[in-house]
Amino acid sequence: MSSPVVSPLTKEEIERAFAGGIQPVKVSFWYQTGLFFVAAVMVLLMGVYLGLLGWGGYLLYWHATAHLAWVTLQPSLFSILGYGVPLLLGGIFLLFLLKPFLARRPSEDYSIPLDPEREPVWFAFVDKICDAVGARHPFKIHLTCDVNASAGFRLGFWGMLRNQMILTVGVPLVLGLNTRQLAGILAHEMGHFSQGMAMRLTFVVRNLNAWFIRIIFERDGWDEMLESFSEEGGLFASIIFWIARAMVWLSRKVLWVLLFLGQSISSFMLRQMEFDADRYQTRLVGSDQFLGTMMQVNVLMAASQGAMHDLSSAWQDGRLTDDFAMLVLANVDQIEEDGLAHIREEMMTAEASWWDSHPSDSQRIALAEAEPTEGLFHLSEPSQHLFQSLEEYSRKTSLRFYRSFVDETVDSNNLETLEDTLARQRSYEESSLAFQRFFQNDGMAMRWLVPAEEAVGPPGSPEVWPTIIAQERQNILDQAEEFRDLFDQFEEAEQTLLRIHIFNTLDEAGYVVDPTALDIEAYDLSDVRQEAERAEGLQFQLQEQLQDQAERSMFRLHLGLQLLHTSWGERDEGPSLDERLDEVHGLLQTLSNIQEIHDSLRFIRFEMTGLQALFMQLEESAEPPPTFFERIDRGVRELQRRMSEVHDHLVETPYPFPHADPSTTVATYIIPTVPIYGSIMVHEFVILAEHFLDRLFSLYGRVMGRLVVVAEEMEASVGLFPLPELPPDVTDEEDSLLEETL
């Protein structure tokens, strides 16, 4: 899919489409008075913050000067500590209050400015909207990849004083809305600026709210460093830094109260301002357009989330779509009727909380319907017709977006066409469905699917293979329900063992845990051991039957792959037989190498889950038990060792799929390197372990799915078409191969 063919509109057509201006939305005296009051309160709250900062600084200075004699006249250990510790704690307290000044956030602005000379029709369109609503023309217009439009002052408060406004528009809106809908969105944004003083007061309120939110909720390297010192230092240092963390926590709670007061006061007025901006929108394009526009914007937002998921999948192979906005548009086409109904229901039933700065969609729609108007702008052309070079701008914006939010090293070598991205999606879906059909099971575990390299060796008696394959297919169908039942029992026992491991981990860390709280049928430690023995015994009993069925399925897969030698035939396009055999050899080798480290993967999964439970317990308890950190340390060290073993085992295994970096191996695909112990925070290591397993299981599913696709293709070449799809109730109930089964 390429960008739509554009037949640009002309400036004359835009001029004719606007007939005069709209009736201004009057801002009442009481509304402006309320905004003045809110802004004054927010400034007062900022004064409280500055006062807290000054008070803390004064106390620190007073202590440093008034008690200097403690360390200059006959100093002792206690006097040095009494003098130094308050200075250290007070300094940390002030640093965290000053952090918004000292720790500047990296700029997240990846937008692309538009050139008025290259896009005269677009600028004429925006200027006419500004004239209609009585707002100043924007100083600059930028494009982004967001499903959003916004207008703000250039360079913050300095731009407010100079009255310089920047309009930012998301390319997905341009592609997904017609000119009438987009004009309404822009009229809403420009309507804010037509409100003059109200807009400036609102700007002050929003920025002060954002300031408090950053101080209170933002976590960065400073917080991680403080946590590291408190958890990994010696006893004395840990006590000092735990006290420092408590002081930071207390200061943030005080500021949270200020934020709560400011947000509670300001939110109502901000919602009223949004209602006024909506009136500009309906008066320009008509109230009958409001519902449809809101619905389309919500659809585009849902499609944008789908596009981000697509990017996540593509980036596994070092690829990204060269035009993100077009990928969003492609996802719109993939939303089915039930998805659209769900979006509409959410839009019509959502309610705004007291803290929300925007009214709910349903409230905004009700206001538009309560004030019917025909509007003055009725041109309904595709909005991309307003541009001369939209595709070029969209691609540039996409690349800057990727460098800001994916990886700063992204370049043209990582980009692929939309058609390639969609083809990869179809390949993933095809592989997943083929896997389910082939094995008649949605969660076949890698412990049983043992590949054999000789599967693509020279054929023995190829004339009887189709008959043998047909028999095996029938056996799979006949035993499918029984096999799924056995598999579910095995996995239920596996989940029981996982819960028991969580119980044991918490117990070793010093927590007192009721086994029944983890759905373990036990009342004490002895009962837990017996339950573990029962689950392990059940798995042992089931394993022989499951192994037999899995081996028969793999035997069928191997025969299907051997049909490559006899049924490939001459083909005008696509890979040659040698190329396909090389592909299958690589896939089988990858599977074999992954299967060899199955026990380590199972250990990583269990230990990772146990450590996750410890961190969750830490959040809920006031103070960790004495052996907590010892158990964390032991677990993370073992995780690091096992992950390193797996990484070393796979470091020479070539990555079996096309990748932007041809030197990629299975190990570097999963994670470039396994950090040494102590180089990152312990909780980061647990997160890394989860990512490690996710990537490995995902690769396993893709490899197996690709082999099955080839085998099904070969079976079809001898008249054996794919087995039926699994019933919906089976695929809904069974755990995903990539998440739950080993």
XYZ file of C-alpha atoms in Angstrom:
742
model
C 0.000 0.000 0.000
C 1.399 3.390 -0.951
C 0.296 6.871 -0.056
C -2.952 7.900 -1.780
C -2.736 9.609 -5.154
C -3.213 13.300 -4.428
C -5.087 15.807 -6.571
C -4.293 19.025 -4.662
C -6.931 21.615 -3.958
C -6.214 25.215 -4.921
C -6.084 28.341 -2.805
C -9.033 29.695 -4.786
C -11.158 26.676 -3.840
C -10.256 27.185 -0.203
C -11.144 30.892 -0.425
C -14.556 30.076 -1.889
C -15.255 27.422 0.765
C -15.089 29.973 3.585
C -17.933 32.470 3.550
C -17.187 35.041 6.245
C -16.630 34.403 9.923
C -18.502 32.737 12.737
C -20.206 34.219 15.740
C -17.534 34.571 18.470
C -17.879 32.437 21.570
C -18.216 34.942 24.379
C -16.252 34.346 27.554
C -18.362 35.502 30.478
C -17.090 37.861 33.148
C -17.554 35.215 35.839
C -15.649 32.670 33.760
C -12.678 35.011 33.368
C -12.901 35.895 37.051
C -12.802 32.188 37.892
C -9.743 31.713 35.712
C -8.009 34.650 37.429
C -8.772 33.043 40.789
C -7.497 29.631 39.655
C -4.309 31.131 38.220
C -3.758 33.086 41.437
C -4.192 29.922 43.505
C -1.707 28.036 41.296
C 0.832 30.840 41.618
C 0.261 30.772 45.390
C 0.917 27.022 45.413
C 4.110 27.634 43.483
C 4.990 30.146 46.179
C 4.478 27.450 48.818
C 6.875 25.215 46.888
C 9.486 27.964 46.688
C 8.946 28.691 50.374
C 9.537 25.029 51.223
C 12.705 25.198 49.165
C 13.870 28.389 50.874
C 13.007 27.083 54.345
C 14.981 23.905 53.732
C 17.920 25.852 52.374
C 17.921 28.214 55.353
C 17.835 25.356 57.881
C 20.718 23.690 56.084
C 22.730 26.936 56.105
C 21.887 27.577 59.764
C 23.045 24.103 60.790
C 26.247 24.384 58.721
C 27.219 27.694 60.346
C 25.785 27.420 63.853
C 27.255 23.979 64.593
C 30.574 24.273 62.818
C 32.320 23.977 66.167
C 31.218 20.320 66.376
C 33.898 19.438 63.841
C 36.459 22.154 64.488
C 36.766 22.015 68.290
C 37.660 18.571 69.653
C 35.784 16.587 67.000
C 34.643 13.056 67.763
C 32.922 10.400 65.713
C 29.521 11.341 67.143
C 30.010 15.080 66.601
C 31.190 14.514 63.012
C 28.171 12.330 62.329
C 25.864 14.804 64.047
C 27.211 17.570 61.835
C 27.606 15.673 58.544
C 24.514 13.474 58.421
C 21.980 16.358 58.572
C 23.962 18.159 55.866
C 23.867 15.046 53.680
C 20.152 14.408 54.273
C 19.245 18.062 53.843
C 21.305 18.294 50.683
C 19.531 15.266 49.200
C 16.182 16.768 50.199
C 16.990 20.058 48.436
C 18.447 18.340 45.376
C 15.237 16.399 44.798
C 13.161 19.549 45.187
C 15.478 21.304 42.724
C 15.575 18.371 40.318
C 13.272 19.967 37.706
C 15.826 22.785 37.433
C 18.960 20.638 37.531
C 17.926 17.488 35.641
C 16.623 18.768 32.365
C 14.435 16.364 30.446
C 15.560 15.523 26.918
C 13.406 17.165 24.301
C 10.627 14.922 22.999
C 9.810 17.223 20.115
C 10.334 15.248 16.927
C 7.994 17.334 14.793
C 8.837 18.602 11.308
C 8.189 22.288 10.463
C 6.272 22.949 7.245
C 7.526 25.309 4.563
C 4.813 27.835 3.555
C 6.261 28.117 0.062
C 5.995 24.360 -0.512
C 2.521 24.033 1.037
C 0.623 27.231 0.106
C -2.811 25.562 0.051
C -2.379 24.096 3.533
C -1.297 27.441 4.991
C -4.189 29.173 3.256
C -6.539 26.600 4.768
C -5.189 27.213 8.288
C -5.194 30.992 7.848
C -8.837 30.992 6.759
C -9.781 28.947 9.824
C -7.932 31.435 12.047
C -9.725 34.337 10.386
C -13.091 32.631 10.810
C -12.637 32.049 14.558
C -10.858 35.343 15.212
C -7.445 33.922 16.161
C -3.958 35.035 15.168
C -2.230 33.093 12.416
C 0.260 30.551 13.789
C 3.926 31.533 13.874
C 4.823 28.041 12.611
C 3.036 24.813 11.706
C 4.586 21.439 12.525
C 3.677 17.849 11.604
C 3.974 14.820 13.919
C 2.998 11.143 13.923
C 0.451 11.602 16.729
C -3.295 11.224 16.334
C -3.692 14.700 17.730
C -3.629 18.400 16.986
C -2.505 21.062 19.416
C -1.710 24.752 19.567
C 0.762 26.173 22.035
C 3.031 29.086 22.665
C 6.479 28.928 21.088
C 9.271 28.705 23.691
C 6.846 28.570 26.617
C 6.342 31.745 28.641
C 8.557 33.752 26.285
C 6.309 32.805 23.383
C 3.253 33.718 25.429
C 4.619 37.207 26.019
C 5.407 37.639 22.322
C 2.138 36.012 21.265
C 3.902 33.456 19.041
C 1.852 30.335 18.553
C 2.829 26.984 16.999
C 0.177 24.707 15.524
C 1.052 21.003 15.561
C -0.971 18.521 13.491
C -0.610 14.753 13.340
C -0.262 13.270 9.847
C -2.706 10.437 10.758
C -5.397 13.109 11.199
C -4.655 14.471 7.731
C -4.907 10.999 6.200
C -7.881 9.852 8.256
C -10.184 12.909 8.214
C -11.813 14.847 5.425
C -11.332 18.600 5.112
C -14.539 19.430 6.954
C -13.677 17.193 9.905
C -10.087 18.446 10.038
C -11.220 22.052 9.830
C -13.405 21.451 12.877
C -10.450 19.999 14.826
C -8.276 22.984 13.930
C -11.080 25.436 14.760
C -11.213 23.860 18.218
C -7.474 24.410 18.707
C -7.444 27.921 17.288
C -10.558 28.718 19.294
C -8.431 28.488 22.433
C -6.253 31.291 21.143
C -9.176 33.463 20.203
C -10.045 33.603 23.913
C -7.118 35.941 24.606
C -6.573 36.385 28.321
C -8.418 33.168 29.146
C -5.915 31.234 27.044
C -2.976 32.835 28.813
C -4.390 32.123 32.235
C -5.031 28.560 31.209
C -1.451 28.311 29.936
C -0.191 29.334 33.368
C -2.472 26.835 35.112
C -1.524 23.910 32.837
C 2.209 24.566 33.117
C 2.142 24.853 36.882
C 0.150 21.627 37.112
C 2.688 19.926 34.837
C 5.487 21.291 37.020
C 4.046 19.765 40.178
C 3.325 16.479 38.405
C 6.941 16.260 37.305
C 8.314 16.928 40.784
C 5.971 14.427 42.444
C 5.673 11.527 40.004
C 8.674 11.565 37.670
C 11.288 8.918 38.442
C 14.721 8.951 36.840
C 18.346 8.045 37.425
C 18.456 10.152 40.598
C 15.774 8.002 42.235
C 17.424 4.789 41.049
C 20.782 5.916 42.440
C 19.219 6.695 45.832
C 17.501 3.298 45.879
C 20.767 1.598 44.950
C 22.668 3.289 47.808
C 19.946 2.347 50.306
C 19.731 -1.304 49.227
C 23.276 -2.228 48.295
C 25.456 -0.178 50.643
C 26.729 -1.126 54.077
C 24.504 -1.100 57.146
C 25.256 2.487 58.167
C 25.014 3.836 54.608
C 21.754 1.952 54.054
C 20.222 3.512 57.166
C 21.273 7.015 56.079
C 19.919 6.645 52.574
C 16.700 5.002 53.760
C 16.140 8.101 55.902
C 16.886 10.236 52.832
C 14.337 8.269 50.810
C 11.797 8.819 53.581
C 12.431 12.575 53.481
C 12.048 12.656 49.709
C 8.838 10.640 50.039
C 7.519 13.068 52.677
C 8.362 16.132 50.576
C 6.561 14.625 47.597
C 3.511 13.875 49.718
C 3.395 17.503 50.845
C 3.621 18.633 47.231
C 0.994 16.051 46.270
C -1.449 17.787 48.606
C -0.674 21.083 46.857
C -1.164 19.423 43.462
C -4.449 17.909 44.590
C -5.725 21.307 45.671
C -4.566 23.020 42.485
C -5.865 20.294 40.186
C -9.209 20.148 41.962
C -9.677 23.896 41.602
C -8.437 24.195 38.031
C -9.930 21.115 36.354
C -13.479 22.443 36.307
C -12.414 25.684 34.622
C -10.261 23.818 32.088
C -13.205 21.625 31.119
C -15.311 24.725 30.566
C -12.633 26.087 28.262
C -12.779 22.872 26.199
C -16.542 23.269 25.889
C -16.013 26.795 24.534
C -13.469 25.494 22.005
C -16.004 22.860 20.900
C -18.447 25.669 20.135
C -15.921 27.151 17.709
C -15.702 23.748 16.056
C -19.455 23.307 15.604
C -20.012 26.901 14.483
C -17.412 26.498 11.747
C -18.337 23.083 10.309
C -21.793 22.360 11.754
C -22.929 20.446 14.814
C -23.921 17.437 12.662
C -20.212 16.796 12.010
C -19.192 16.591 15.657
C -20.209 12.993 16.419
C -18.670 11.607 13.240
C -15.437 13.489 13.806
C -15.146 12.298 17.400
C -15.785 8.719 16.302
C -13.180 8.874 13.545
C -10.569 10.352 15.871
C -11.183 7.546 18.370
C -10.876 4.969 15.579
C -7.584 6.522 14.507
C -6.320 6.425 18.099
C -7.139 2.721 18.342
C -5.453 2.145 14.975
C -2.372 4.018 16.219
C -2.084 1.593 19.117
C -2.278 -1.268 16.637
C 0.418 0.375 14.527
C 2.700 0.639 17.565
C 2.222 -3.104 18.130
C 3.146 -3.709 14.493
C 6.305 -1.642 14.955
C 7.235 -3.698 18.006
C 6.999 -6.894 15.956
C 8.890 -5.450 12.991
C 11.676 -4.058 15.196
C 12.502 -7.596 16.305
C 14.020 -7.942 12.845
C 15.534 -4.458 12.943
C 12.832 -3.097 10.622
C 10.377 -0.207 10.848
C 7.737 1.002 8.420
C 8.999 4.002 6.482
C 5.633 5.802 6.812
C 4.045 5.433 10.243
C 0.914 7.425 9.377
C 0.152 5.067 6.501
C 0.587 2.134 8.879
C -2.027 3.734 11.154
C -4.361 4.029 8.171
C -3.773 0.349 7.323
C -4.765 -0.566 10.876
C -8.031 1.360 10.488
C -8.969 -1.061 7.722
C -8.276 -3.991 10.067
C -10.766 -2.894 12.749
C -13.854 -5.072 12.395
C -17.470 -4.178 13.137
C -17.389 -5.433 16.721
C -14.264 -3.347 17.318
C -15.982 -0.240 15.961
C -19.012 -0.952 18.147
C -16.767 -1.230 21.204
C -15.055 2.090 20.393
C -18.427 3.787 19.990
C -19.733 2.333 23.263
C -16.629 3.509 25.132
C -16.980 6.953 23.611
C -20.656 7.294 24.539
C -20.429 5.886 28.087
C -17.103 7.272 29.394
C -17.351 9.827 32.162
C -14.919 12.556 33.180
C -13.567 12.540 36.713
C -13.189 15.652 38.817
C -9.462 15.708 38.018
C -9.823 15.479 34.243
C -8.853 18.600 32.319
C -11.090 17.575 29.394
C -14.783 16.704 29.396
C -15.786 13.195 28.384
C -16.628 12.545 24.740
C -20.263 11.939 25.649
C -20.503 15.321 27.401
C -18.969 17.079 24.413
C -21.309 15.317 21.979
C -24.322 16.225 24.122
C -23.307 19.906 24.065
C -22.928 19.869 20.277
C -26.360 18.318 19.855
C -27.892 20.816 22.286
C -26.684 23.779 20.175
C -27.530 22.860 16.554
C -25.851 24.908 13.836
C -25.186 24.404 10.132
C -21.728 25.973 10.103
C -20.140 27.876 7.225
C -17.489 25.441 5.923
C -18.858 22.432 4.051
C -16.014 21.292 1.793
C -15.563 17.536 2.326
C -12.506 16.494 0.335
C -9.715 14.146 1.452
C -7.490 16.291 3.654
C -4.303 15.109 1.952
C -5.476 17.125 -1.071
C -4.411 20.197 0.909
C -0.757 19.172 0.573
C 1.788 19.056 -2.228
C 4.448 16.949 -0.468
C 2.636 15.120 2.331
C 4.290 11.761 1.672
C 7.780 13.265 1.948
C 6.909 15.090 5.165
C 5.282 11.968 6.595
C 8.374 9.849 5.964
C 10.671 12.462 7.514
C 8.396 12.730 10.543
C 8.339 8.937 10.886
C 12.131 8.711 10.923
C 12.441 11.425 13.580
C 9.710 9.725 15.602
C 11.618 6.422 15.516
C 14.871 8.095 16.531
C 13.142 9.742 19.489
C 11.090 6.816 20.793
C 12.565 3.592 19.364
C 16.322 3.939 18.903
C 18.390 7.008 18.129
C 20.520 4.943 15.697
C 17.613 4.162 13.341
C 18.544 4.998 9.750
C 17.354 4.265 6.226
C 18.733 0.696 6.418
C 16.125 -0.091 9.083
C 13.185 1.208 7.052
C 10.929 -0.946 4.922
C 7.857 -0.285 2.831
C 4.367 -0.554 4.213
C 3.779 -3.514 1.900
C 6.697 -5.383 3.523
C 5.380 -4.653 7.017
C 1.901 -5.899 6.147
C 3.392 -8.988 4.488
C 5.275 -9.761 7.713
C 2.040 -9.403 9.694
C 0.277 -11.832 7.376
C 3.208 -14.226 7.692
C 2.991 -14.118 11.508
C -0.746 -14.743 11.443
C -0.415 -17.512 8.880
C 2.300 -19.238 10.929
C 0.250 -19.056 14.135
C -2.859 -20.507 12.511
C -0.820 -23.152 10.706
C 0.775 -24.225 14.000
C -2.641 -24.672 15.605
C -4.003 -26.592 12.616
C -0.998 -28.831 12.226
C -0.797 -30.000 15.842
C -4.489 -29.446 16.667
C -3.239 -27.761 19.813
C -2.662 -24.102 20.651
C 0.023 -24.713 23.252
C 2.339 -27.532 22.158
C 5.336 -27.390 24.481
C 8.896 -27.171 23.202
C 9.933 -29.915 25.622
C 8.300 -32.454 23.265
C 8.796 -30.915 19.829
C 12.304 -32.217 19.270
C 13.414 -31.488 15.694
C 15.656 -33.791 13.690
C 18.195 -32.420 11.230
C 17.814 -35.523 9.056
C 14.260 -34.402 8.312
C 15.490 -32.798 5.117
C 17.937 -35.531 4.175
C 17.680 -37.659 1.020
C 14.341 -39.471 0.668
C 14.006 -43.185 1.364
C 10.701 -44.406 -0.089
C 8.954 -41.257 -1.246
C 6.155 -43.054 -3.057
C 4.602 -44.179 0.253
C 5.040 -40.891 2.125
C 1.703 -39.363 1.185
C -0.083 -42.472 2.502
C 1.894 -42.403 5.754
C 1.275 -38.674 6.176
C -2.465 -39.183 5.610
C -2.523 -41.829 8.333
C -0.660 -39.601 10.763
C -3.014 -36.709 10.030
C -5.988 -38.935 10.835
C -4.341 -40.136 14.048
C -3.817 -36.529 15.115
C -7.474 -35.705 14.454
C -8.710 -38.841 16.240
C -6.639 -38.179 19.355
C -6.731 -34.377 19.334
C -9.319 -33.923 22.074
C -7.708 -36.524 24.337
C -4.272 -34.998 23.745
C -5.515 -31.484 24.554
C -7.001 -32.790 27.780
C -3.723 -34.479 28.767
C -1.796 -31.373 27.837
C -4.093 -29.180 29.967
C -3.540 -31.503 32.931
C 0.213 -31.319 32.467
C 0.171 -27.534 32.260
C -2.101 -27.280 35.296
C 0.491 -29.286 37.226
C 3.195 -26.965 35.857
C 1.274 -23.938 37.111
C 0.946 -25.603 40.512
C 4.713 -26.118 40.651
C 5.215 -22.491 39.672
C 2.945 -21.302 42.498
C 4.816 -23.574 44.920
C 8.086 -22.039 43.777
C 6.637 -18.591 44.498
C 5.610 -19.803 47.968
C 9.082 -21.214 48.645
C 10.738 -18.007 47.424
C 8.618 -15.872 49.751
C 9.252 -18.297 52.619
C 13.034 -18.219 52.047
C 12.910 -14.402 52.029
C 11.298 -14.435 55.485
C 7.655 -13.781 54.629
C 4.868 -15.730 56.307
C 2.498 -16.764 53.520
C -0.728 -18.746 53.590
C -0.422 -21.380 50.820
C -4.122 -21.137 50.047
C -3.599 -17.468 49.113
C -1.592 -18.800 46.147
C -4.247 -21.408 45.292
C -2.090 -24.193 46.735
C -4.117 -26.920 48.410
C -1.995 -27.018 51.547
C -2.001 -25.663 55.086
C 1.668 -25.862 56.090
C 5.127 -26.454 54.662
C 4.759 -30.220 54.843
C 1.542 -30.095 52.842
C 3.237 -27.859 50.274
C 5.979 -30.458 49.759
C 3.375 -33.163 49.305
C 1.505 -31.027 46.768
C 4.745 -30.522 44.846
C 5.369 -34.259 44.820
C 1.812 -34.842 43.595
C 2.195 -32.357 40.736
C 5.588 -33.791 39.719
C 4.177 -37.327 39.862
C 1.247 -36.351 37.666
C 3.590 -34.806 35.119
C 5.690 -37.990 35.103
C 2.586 -40.111 34.441
C 1.388 -37.859 31.622
C 4.750 -37.358 29.973
C 4.927 -40.737 28.215
C 1.535 -40.282 26.526
C 2.270 -36.689 25.587
C 5.699 -37.602 24.289
C 4.272 -40.325 22.082
C 1.716 -37.996 20.470
C 4.275 -35.214 20.047
C 6.712 -37.581 18.366
C 4.027 -38.693 15.915
C 3.283 -35.055 15.100
C 6.966 -34.335 14.555
C 7.275 -37.463 12.408
C 4.531 -36.081 10.193
C 6.337 -32.710 10.075
C 9.572 -34.400 9.065
C 7.887 -36.358 6.264
C 6.217 -33.187 5.025
C 9.572 -31.442 4.883
C 11.142 -34.369 3.037
C 8.539 -33.915 0.330
C 10.638 -30.924 -0.675
C 12.885 -33.398 -2.512
C 10.093 -34.953 -4.552
C 7.284 -32.404 -4.859
C 8.951 -29.001 -5.131
C 8.937 -28.986 -8.906
C 9.971 -26.291 -11.307
C 8.814 -22.790 -10.305
C 8.917 -19.589 -12.293
C 9.202 -17.388 -9.211
C 10.057 -17.658 -5.537
C 12.985 -19.476 -3.910
C 14.759 -22.406 -5.533
C 14.804 -25.856 -3.960
C 18.319 -25.303 -2.614
C 17.289 -21.973 -1.070
C 14.251 -23.546 0.582
C 16.339 -26.487 1.876
C 18.899 -24.062 3.323
C 16.084 -22.168 5.039
C 14.653 -25.359 6.555
C 18.099 -26.554 7.681
C 18.617 -23.238 9.499
C 15.201 -23.374 11.143
C 15.723 -26.956 12.322
C 19.154 -26.147 13.711
C 17.705 -23.185 15.623
C 14.970 -25.359 17.121
C 17.449 -28.051 18.101
C 19.731 -25.552 19.854
C 16.819 -23.952 21.729
C 15.475 -27.334 22.830
C 18.869 -28.246 24.280
C 18.636 -25.456 26.852
C 15.018 -26.147 27.819
C 15.853 -26.880 31.458
C 17.681 -23.557 31.835
C 14.740 -21.691 30.312
C 12.363 -23.357 32.736
C 14.615 -22.380 35.649
C 14.808 -18.761 34.444
C 11.034 -18.604 34.163
C 10.470 -19.996 37.674
C 13.155 -17.893 39.359
C 12.064 -14.737 37.523
C 8.463 -15.249 38.646
C 9.561 -15.842 42.244
C 11.595 -12.632 42.274
C 8.693 -10.716 40.760
C 6.564 -11.930 43.672
C 9.191 -10.673 46.117
C 9.183 -7.202 44.619
C 5.376 -7.104 44.685
C 5.454 -8.155 48.342
C 7.985 -5.426 49.099
C 5.590 -2.792 47.737
C 2.855 -4.024 50.080
C 4.916 -4.411 53.259
C 6.255 -1.659 55.470
C 9.643 -3.291 56.045
C 11.267 -6.298 54.335
C 12.237 -9.333 56.460
C 15.923 -9.759 57.427
C 16.610 -12.408 54.746
C 14.820 -10.540 51.951
C 17.855 -8.973 50.312
C 19.894 -12.143 50.694
C 17.247 -14.092 48.740
C 17.043 -11.352 46.094
C 20.824 -11.354 45.725
C 20.996 -15.141 45.392
C 18.179 -15.241 42.871
C 19.555 -12.484 40.656
C 23.023 -14.032 40.674
C 21.565 -17.356 39.552
C 19.440 -15.646 36.906
C 22.531 -13.943 35.540
C 24.444 -17.216 35.430
C 21.684 -19.162 33.651
C 20.997 -16.365 31.168
C 24.705 -16.182 30.372
C 24.779 -19.948 29.773
C 21.839 -19.724 27.374
C 23.346 -16.723 25.624
C 26.709 -18.490 25.204
C 24.966 -21.610 23.887
C 23.143 -19.644 21.164
C 25.811 -17.085 20.285
C 27.000 -19.076 17.249
C 23.496 -19.956 16.008
C 22.642 -17.740 13.021
C 19.365 -15.834 13.245
C 17.086 -17.818 10.898
C 15.086 -14.906 9.465
C 16.047 -11.842 7.410
C 17.370 -9.046 9.641
C 18.571 -5.511 9.015
C 21.886 -6.553 10.597
C 23.069 -9.710 8.779
C 25.532 -10.533 11.586
C 22.686 -11.084 14.068
C 22.715 -14.422 15.867
C 19.947 -15.959 17.953
C 21.783 -14.804 21.093
C 22.181 -11.179 20.000
C 18.576 -11.161 18.765
C 17.386 -12.076 22.248
C 19.674 -9.583 23.983
C 22.988 -8.075 22.799
C 24.829 -9.040 25.989
C 23.901 -10.311 29.431
C 24.951 -7.655 31.974
C 27.369 -8.735 34.671
C 25.986 -8.896 38.178
C 25.902 -5.497 39.869
C 26.033 -3.466 36.659
C 22.281 -2.756 36.762
C 19.629 -2.579 39.481
C 18.323 -5.935 40.707
C 14.740 -5.197 39.644
C 16.023 -4.237 36.194
C 17.602 -7.672 35.915
C 14.248 -9.305 36.575
C 12.641 -7.142 33.890
C 15.489 -8.098 31.559
C 14.884 -11.792 32.266
C 11.235 -11.395 31.282
C 12.280 -9.716 28.028
C 14.845 -12.491 27.512
C 12.199 -15.218 27.716
C 9.644 -13.294 25.666
C 12.067 -12.881 22.770
C 13.174 -16.504 22.908
C 9.664 -17.944 23.049
C 8.557 -15.587 20.304
C 11.401 -16.797 18.107
C 10.581 -20.431 18.902
C 6.971 -19.899 17.838
C 7.992 -18.143 14.613
C 10.494 -20.865 13.694
C 8.093 -23.705 14.365
C 5.277 -21.874 12.620
C 7.430 -21.305 9.535
C 8.377 -25.006 9.358
C 4.717 -25.967 9.621
C 3.815 -23.569 6.787
C 6.401 -25.262 4.564
C 5.187 -28.734 5.573
C 1.541 -27.819 4.892
C 2.523 -26.439 1.496
C 4.263 -29.709 0.650
C 1.346 -31.797 1.897
C -1.024 -29.770 -0.269
C 1.207 -30.483 -3.277
C 0.290 -34.191 -2.949
C -3.399 -33.529 -2.369
C -3.391 -33.361 1.456
C -4.848 -29.983 2.333
C -4.540 -28.355 5.804
C -6.419 -29.845 8.735
C -9.437 -27.878 10.022
C -9.040 -24.836 12.243
C -9.303 -25.358 15.996
C -12.736 -24.671 17.515
C -12.944 -21.125 18.980
C -13.532 -22.439 22.501
C -10.235 -24.321 22.336
C -8.158 -21.387 21.135
C -9.806 -19.091 23.690
C -9.091 -21.348 26.664
C -5.598 -22.625 25.944
C -2.544 -20.671 27.012
C -0.403 -19.054 24.372
C 2.599 -21.063 23.272
C 4.834 -18.013 23.587
C 3.832 -17.174 27.154
C 2.961 -20.214 29.204
C 4.424 -23.448 27.794
C 7.939 -24.813 28.023
